[in-house]
Short mmCIF file of N, CA and C in Angstrom, two decimals:
data_model
loop_
_atom_site.label_atom_id
_atom_site.label_comp_id
_atom_site.label_asym_id
_atom_site.label_seq_id
_atom_site.Cartn_x
_atom_site.Cartn_y
_atom_site.Cartn_z
N PHE A 1 -101.58 -12.43 -47.38
CA PHE A 1 -100.61 -11.66 -47.01
C PHE A 1 -101.32 -10.27 -46.82
N PHE A 2 -101.86 -9.67 -47.87
CA PHE A 2 -102.45 -8.49 -47.73
C PHE A 2 -103.64 -8.42 -47.12
N ARG A 3 -104.22 -9.33 -46.47
CA ARG A 3 -105.40 -9.06 -45.48
C ARG A 3 -104.62 -9.21 -43.96
N PHE A 4 -103.66 -9.99 -43.91
CA PHE A 4 -102.92 -9.92 -42.61
C PHE A 4 -102.00 -8.72 -42.64
N GLN A 5 -101.58 -7.85 -43.57
CA GLN A 5 -101.07 -6.42 -43.56
C GLN A 5 -102.11 -5.63 -43.11
N GLN A 6 -103.50 -5.49 -43.83
CA GLN A 6 -104.17 -4.95 -43.30
C GLN A 6 -104.59 -4.98 -41.73
N SER A 7 -104.78 -6.06 -41.11
CA SER A 7 -105.28 -6.56 -39.94
C SER A 7 -104.22 -5.93 -38.84
N LEU A 8 -102.73 -5.96 -39.42
CA LEU A 8 -101.65 -5.65 -38.77
C LEU A 8 -101.47 -4.00 -38.57
N VAL A 9 -101.92 -3.46 -39.50
CA VAL A 9 -102.25 -1.82 -39.67
C VAL A 9 -103.33 -1.33 -38.71
N LEU A 10 -104.38 -2.40 -38.77
CA LEU A 10 -105.49 -1.78 -38.01
C LEU A 10 -105.16 -1.75 -36.29
N LEU A 11 -104.16 -2.95 -36.26
CA LEU A 11 -104.11 -3.44 -34.62
C LEU A 11 -103.05 -2.28 -34.27
N CYS A 12 -101.91 -1.99 -35.14
CA CYS A 12 -101.23 -0.96 -34.80
C CYS A 12 -101.72 0.26 -34.20
N ALA A 13 -102.42 0.82 -35.14
CA ALA A 13 -103.47 1.99 -34.98
C ALA A 13 -104.52 1.98 -33.76
N LEU A 14 -104.86 1.09 -33.28
CA LEU A 14 -105.53 0.65 -32.16
C LEU A 14 -104.62 0.69 -31.01
N MET A 15 -103.51 0.16 -31.02
CA MET A 15 -102.62 0.09 -29.72
C MET A 15 -102.15 1.31 -29.68
N SER A 16 -101.51 2.33 -30.70
CA SER A 16 -101.19 3.36 -30.70
C SER A 16 -101.83 4.68 -29.84
N SER A 17 -103.46 4.27 -30.03
CA SER A 17 -104.12 5.35 -29.52
C SER A 17 -104.08 5.58 -28.21
N ASP A 18 -104.02 4.35 -27.74
CA ASP A 18 -103.94 4.34 -25.83
C ASP A 18 -102.91 3.61 -25.25
N TRP A 19 -102.07 3.07 -26.10
CA TRP A 19 -101.13 2.07 -25.61
C TRP A 19 -99.83 2.89 -25.76
N GLN A 20 -98.82 2.66 -24.58
CA GLN A 20 -97.40 3.37 -24.89
C GLN A 20 -96.39 2.07 -24.42
N LYS A 21 -95.32 2.39 -25.22
CA LYS A 21 -94.24 1.32 -24.69
C LYS A 21 -93.13 1.68 -23.98
N LEU A 22 -92.73 1.32 -22.92
CA LEU A 22 -91.90 1.22 -21.90
C LEU A 22 -91.01 0.14 -22.08
N ALA A 23 -89.56 0.54 -22.71
CA ALA A 23 -88.61 -0.62 -22.95
C ALA A 23 -89.24 -1.51 -23.57
N ASP A 24 -89.22 -2.68 -23.57
CA ASP A 24 -89.84 -3.76 -24.24
C ASP A 24 -91.63 -4.02 -23.88
N LEU A 25 -92.02 -3.48 -22.97
CA LEU A 25 -93.28 -3.77 -22.68
C LEU A 25 -94.34 -2.72 -23.07
N TRP A 26 -95.36 -3.00 -23.13
CA TRP A 26 -96.53 -2.27 -23.58
C TRP A 26 -97.54 -1.84 -22.31
N TYR A 27 -97.78 -0.78 -22.35
CA TYR A 27 -99.01 -0.62 -21.06
C TYR A 27 -100.01 0.54 -21.64
N ARG A 28 -100.92 0.55 -21.02
CA ARG A 28 -101.94 1.72 -21.13
C ARG A 28 -102.66 1.93 -19.93
N LYS A 29 -103.09 3.31 -19.92
CA LYS A 29 -103.45 3.74 -18.63
C LYS A 29 -105.10 3.85 -18.72
N ARG A 30 -105.54 3.30 -17.79
CA ARG A 30 -107.00 2.96 -17.49
C ARG A 30 -107.57 4.10 -16.63
N GLU A 31 -108.89 4.57 -16.76
CA GLU A 31 -109.46 5.30 -15.94
C GLU A 31 -110.06 4.26 -14.85
N VAL A 32 -109.74 4.22 -13.48
CA VAL A 32 -110.17 3.54 -12.69
C VAL A 32 -111.44 4.37 -11.84
N TYR A 33 -111.36 5.69 -11.76
CA TYR A 33 -112.52 6.08 -11.11
C TYR A 33 -112.81 7.59 -11.82
N THR A 34 -113.85 8.36 -11.75
CA THR A 34 -113.84 9.72 -11.93
C THR A 34 -113.84 10.80 -10.87
N THR A 35 -113.08 11.79 -11.40
CA THR A 35 -112.53 12.50 -10.00
C THR A 35 -113.77 13.64 -9.76
N LYS A 36 -113.53 14.25 -8.68
CA LYS A 36 -114.59 15.31 -8.48
C LYS A 36 -114.27 16.64 -8.21
N TRP A 37 -112.67 16.78 -8.93
CA TRP A 37 -112.25 18.02 -8.41
C TRP A 37 -112.66 18.94 -9.85
N ASN A 38 -113.44 18.31 -10.94
CA ASN A 38 -113.95 19.14 -11.70
C ASN A 38 -115.02 19.79 -11.27
N ASP A 39 -115.80 19.50 -10.30
CA ASP A 39 -116.72 20.58 -9.65
C ASP A 39 -116.42 22.12 -9.47
N ASP A 40 -115.07 22.11 -8.91
CA ASP A 40 -114.57 23.27 -8.62
C ASP A 40 -113.04 23.70 -8.91
N PRO A 41 -112.77 23.99 -10.37
CA PRO A 41 -111.61 23.60 -10.93
C PRO A 41 -110.64 24.92 -10.32
N ASP A 42 -111.07 26.07 -9.71
CA ASP A 42 -110.37 27.00 -9.00
C ASP A 42 -109.75 26.63 -7.73
N MET A 43 -110.58 25.69 -7.02
CA MET A 43 -110.16 25.45 -5.89
C MET A 43 -108.58 25.21 -5.66
N LEU A 44 -108.00 24.19 -6.52
CA LEU A 44 -106.52 23.90 -6.08
C LEU A 44 -105.68 25.14 -6.61
N HIS A 45 -106.16 25.85 -7.41
CA HIS A 45 -105.19 27.12 -7.99
C HIS A 45 -105.01 28.18 -6.62
N LEU A 46 -106.39 28.05 -5.86
CA LEU A 46 -106.40 29.22 -4.88
C LEU A 46 -106.14 28.72 -3.38
N SER A 47 -105.42 27.69 -3.41
CA SER A 47 -105.36 26.98 -2.49
C SER A 47 -103.46 26.51 -2.04
N VAL A 48 -103.18 26.30 -0.80
CA VAL A 48 -102.22 25.82 -0.62
C VAL A 48 -102.36 24.00 -0.62
N VAL A 49 -101.78 23.53 -1.60
CA VAL A 49 -102.14 21.90 -1.44
C VAL A 49 -100.80 21.19 -1.34
N ALA A 50 -100.96 20.05 -0.71
CA ALA A 50 -100.01 19.25 -0.36
C ALA A 50 -100.51 17.95 -0.54
N GLY A 51 -100.06 17.07 -1.37
CA GLY A 51 -100.29 15.44 -1.65
C GLY A 51 -99.54 14.60 -1.26
N ALA A 52 -99.98 13.63 -0.43
CA ALA A 52 -99.08 12.37 0.31
C ALA A 52 -98.73 11.73 -0.77
N PRO A 53 -97.62 11.00 -0.87
CA PRO A 53 -96.96 10.07 -1.67
C PRO A 53 -98.16 8.74 -1.82
N PHE A 54 -97.91 8.24 -3.08
CA PHE A 54 -98.34 7.12 -3.69
C PHE A 54 -100.01 6.95 -3.38
N GLY A 55 -100.63 8.25 -3.76
CA GLY A 55 -101.87 8.17 -3.76
C GLY A 55 -102.79 8.44 -2.91
N GLY A 56 -101.91 8.81 -1.97
CA GLY A 56 -102.70 9.33 -0.43
C GLY A 56 -103.45 10.59 -0.64
N PRO A 57 -103.77 10.98 0.96
CA PRO A 57 -104.50 11.96 0.86
C PRO A 57 -104.01 13.27 0.34
N ILE A 58 -104.81 14.26 0.21
CA ILE A 58 -104.35 15.75 -0.30
C ILE A 58 -104.86 16.94 0.64
N ALA A 59 -104.17 17.53 1.42
CA ALA A 59 -104.49 18.75 2.32
C ALA A 59 -104.46 19.67 1.31
N THR A 60 -105.51 20.82 1.51
CA THR A 60 -105.69 22.25 0.96
C THR A 60 -106.18 23.06 2.11
N VAL A 61 -105.68 24.49 2.04
CA VAL A 61 -106.13 25.25 2.89
C VAL A 61 -105.89 26.39 2.20
N ARG A 62 -107.04 27.70 2.59
CA ARG A 62 -106.91 28.86 1.58
C ARG A 62 -105.57 29.51 1.33
N ASN A 63 -105.01 30.39 0.19
CA ASN A 63 -103.76 30.54 0.18
C ASN A 63 -104.06 32.21 0.81
N GLU A 64 -103.62 32.54 1.85
CA GLU A 64 -103.82 33.76 2.09
C GLU A 64 -103.29 35.05 1.36
N HIS A 65 -102.31 34.45 0.50
CA HIS A 65 -101.59 35.70 -0.50
C HIS A 65 -102.24 35.75 -1.66
N VAL A 66 -103.14 35.09 -1.70
CA VAL A 66 -104.02 35.34 -3.09
C VAL A 66 -105.30 35.79 -2.65
N PHE A 67 -105.71 36.97 -3.54
CA PHE A 67 -107.22 37.54 -3.30
C PHE A 67 -108.01 36.77 -4.12
N GLN A 68 -109.27 36.19 -2.93
CA GLN A 68 -110.38 35.16 -3.34
C GLN A 68 -111.16 35.84 -3.13
N PRO A 69 -112.65 35.39 -3.80
CA PRO A 69 -113.88 35.73 -3.61
C PRO A 69 -114.26 35.01 -2.34
N VAL A 70 -115.25 35.57 -1.45
CA VAL A 70 -115.63 34.90 -0.54
C VAL A 70 -116.68 33.90 -0.99
N ARG A 71 -116.43 32.51 -0.49
CA ARG A 71 -117.56 31.48 -0.60
C ARG A 71 -117.40 30.99 0.70
N GLY A 72 -118.99 30.54 0.99
CA GLY A 72 -119.40 29.96 2.37
C GLY A 72 -118.86 30.87 3.51
N SER A 73 -117.97 30.04 4.38
CA SER A 73 -117.69 30.28 5.71
C SER A 73 -116.59 31.74 5.51
N LEU A 74 -116.51 32.74 6.13
CA LEU A 74 -115.14 33.42 6.14
C LEU A 74 -113.94 32.90 6.80
N LYS A 75 -114.39 32.00 7.69
CA LYS A 75 -112.99 31.28 8.47
C LYS A 75 -112.51 30.29 7.40
N PRO A 76 -111.10 30.60 7.46
CA PRO A 76 -110.61 29.26 6.49
C PRO A 76 -110.43 27.94 7.36
N GLU A 77 -110.34 27.01 6.28
CA GLU A 77 -110.74 25.36 6.71
C GLU A 77 -109.58 25.04 6.17
N LEU A 78 -109.00 23.82 6.81
CA LEU A 78 -107.88 22.69 6.51
C LEU A 78 -108.73 21.67 5.98
N GLN A 79 -108.39 21.30 4.96
CA GLN A 79 -109.45 20.12 4.33
C GLN A 79 -108.42 18.92 3.74
N ILE A 80 -109.00 18.09 3.99
CA ILE A 80 -108.50 16.84 3.55
C ILE A 80 -108.97 15.75 2.66
N TRP A 81 -108.59 15.50 1.51
CA TRP A 81 -109.39 14.99 0.49
C TRP A 81 -108.74 13.55 0.16
N THR A 82 -109.32 12.77 -0.60
CA THR A 82 -109.00 11.84 -1.24
C THR A 82 -108.37 12.25 -2.55
N CYS A 83 -107.35 11.41 -3.33
CA CYS A 83 -106.97 11.85 -4.29
C CYS A 83 -108.07 12.00 -5.71
N ALA A 84 -109.30 11.28 -5.46
CA ALA A 84 -110.31 11.53 -6.32
C ALA A 84 -111.02 12.95 -6.27
N GLY A 85 -110.76 13.56 -5.21
CA GLY A 85 -111.39 14.57 -4.69
C GLY A 85 -112.56 14.57 -3.59
N ARG A 86 -112.55 13.73 -3.23
CA ARG A 86 -113.84 13.43 -2.13
C ARG A 86 -113.61 13.99 -0.86
N LEU A 87 -113.90 14.67 -0.28
CA LEU A 87 -113.82 15.14 1.24
C LEU A 87 -113.60 14.40 2.19
N ILE A 88 -112.84 14.09 2.85
CA ILE A 88 -112.37 13.15 3.93
C ILE A 88 -112.77 13.97 5.36
N ALA A 89 -112.09 14.76 5.54
CA ALA A 89 -112.20 15.80 6.82
C ALA A 89 -112.12 17.22 6.56
N SER A 90 -112.19 17.99 7.43
CA SER A 90 -112.01 19.37 7.61
C SER A 90 -112.20 19.97 8.84
N ARG A 91 -111.40 20.96 9.24
CA ARG A 91 -111.34 21.74 10.58
C ARG A 91 -111.12 22.90 10.35
N PRO A 92 -111.14 23.85 11.53
CA PRO A 92 -111.26 25.38 11.37
C PRO A 92 -109.64 25.61 11.07
N TRP A 93 -109.08 26.39 10.52
CA TRP A 93 -107.63 26.76 10.37
C TRP A 93 -107.37 28.21 10.72
N GLY A 94 -106.94 28.50 12.33
CA GLY A 94 -106.95 29.55 12.54
C GLY A 94 -105.24 30.12 12.49
N TYR A 95 -104.70 29.59 11.65
CA TYR A 95 -102.99 30.11 11.63
C TYR A 95 -102.81 31.33 10.42
N ILE A 96 -101.72 31.56 10.81
CA ILE A 96 -101.57 32.66 9.36
C ILE A 96 -99.85 32.46 9.24
N GLY A 97 -99.27 32.66 8.15
CA GLY A 97 -98.21 32.77 8.11
C GLY A 97 -97.46 31.36 7.41
N LEU A 98 -98.23 30.74 6.72
CA LEU A 98 -98.09 29.29 6.29
C LEU A 98 -97.10 29.59 4.97
N LEU A 99 -95.93 28.82 5.40
CA LEU A 99 -94.96 28.97 4.04
C LEU A 99 -95.05 27.86 3.04
N ALA A 100 -95.28 26.75 4.00
CA ALA A 100 -95.43 25.21 2.88
C ALA A 100 -96.17 24.11 4.03
N MET A 101 -96.46 23.27 3.00
CA MET A 101 -97.09 22.00 3.76
C MET A 101 -96.56 20.92 2.93
N GLY A 102 -96.34 19.80 3.65
CA GLY A 102 -95.85 18.38 3.32
C GLY A 102 -96.45 17.47 4.02
N TRP A 103 -96.21 16.27 3.35
CA TRP A 103 -96.37 15.02 4.18
C TRP A 103 -95.28 14.25 4.47
N SER A 104 -95.29 13.84 5.83
CA SER A 104 -94.17 12.80 6.06
C SER A 104 -94.15 11.51 5.60
N SER A 105 -92.89 10.63 5.78
CA SER A 105 -93.30 9.32 5.41
C SER A 105 -94.20 8.68 6.33
N HIS A 106 -94.66 8.89 7.22
CA HIS A 106 -95.80 8.53 8.06
C HIS A 106 -97.05 8.90 7.94
N GLU A 107 -97.33 9.58 6.88
CA GLU A 107 -98.49 10.14 6.40
C GLU A 107 -98.86 11.29 7.65
N ARG A 108 -98.18 12.06 8.23
CA ARG A 108 -98.71 13.17 9.24
C ARG A 108 -98.04 14.35 8.07
N LEU A 109 -99.20 15.21 8.26
CA LEU A 109 -99.21 16.52 7.48
C LEU A 109 -98.20 17.38 8.47
N ILE A 110 -97.33 17.91 7.85
CA ILE A 110 -96.12 19.06 8.32
C ILE A 110 -96.31 20.37 7.50
N CYS A 111 -96.52 21.50 8.60
CA CYS A 111 -96.61 22.70 8.18
C CYS A 111 -95.77 23.50 8.34
N VAL A 112 -95.12 24.48 7.65
CA VAL A 112 -93.89 25.44 8.13
C VAL A 112 -94.60 26.60 8.15
N PHE A 113 -94.34 27.41 8.84
CA PHE A 113 -94.97 28.95 9.18
C PHE A 113 -93.82 30.00 9.52
N GLU A 114 -94.04 31.23 8.89
CA GLU A 114 -92.87 32.20 9.21
C GLU A 114 -92.43 32.32 10.56
#
């Protein structure tokens, strides 16, 4: 009985480290891939960001209301990223007065201006 109790305590300790209970089911979060967002941690804080639902693409554009150091080109770009932080596409951004960005249910980027 003592050996079983020790095994049970060890099992519970292992399960509680990365397993979570939801109702009567146990689950754990696994890392599926490493993200590339760590390469430039300030990029998301200095940009207007819109993420599509269900792990879809993420759109970023320079936030014109935040003072930022110049990096690379002076012309802002609209950039589309995977949720892992890999750049999919970019194009010049020639608009001003962006209030918000979001994605439609058909995964079209919608931008609202002043």
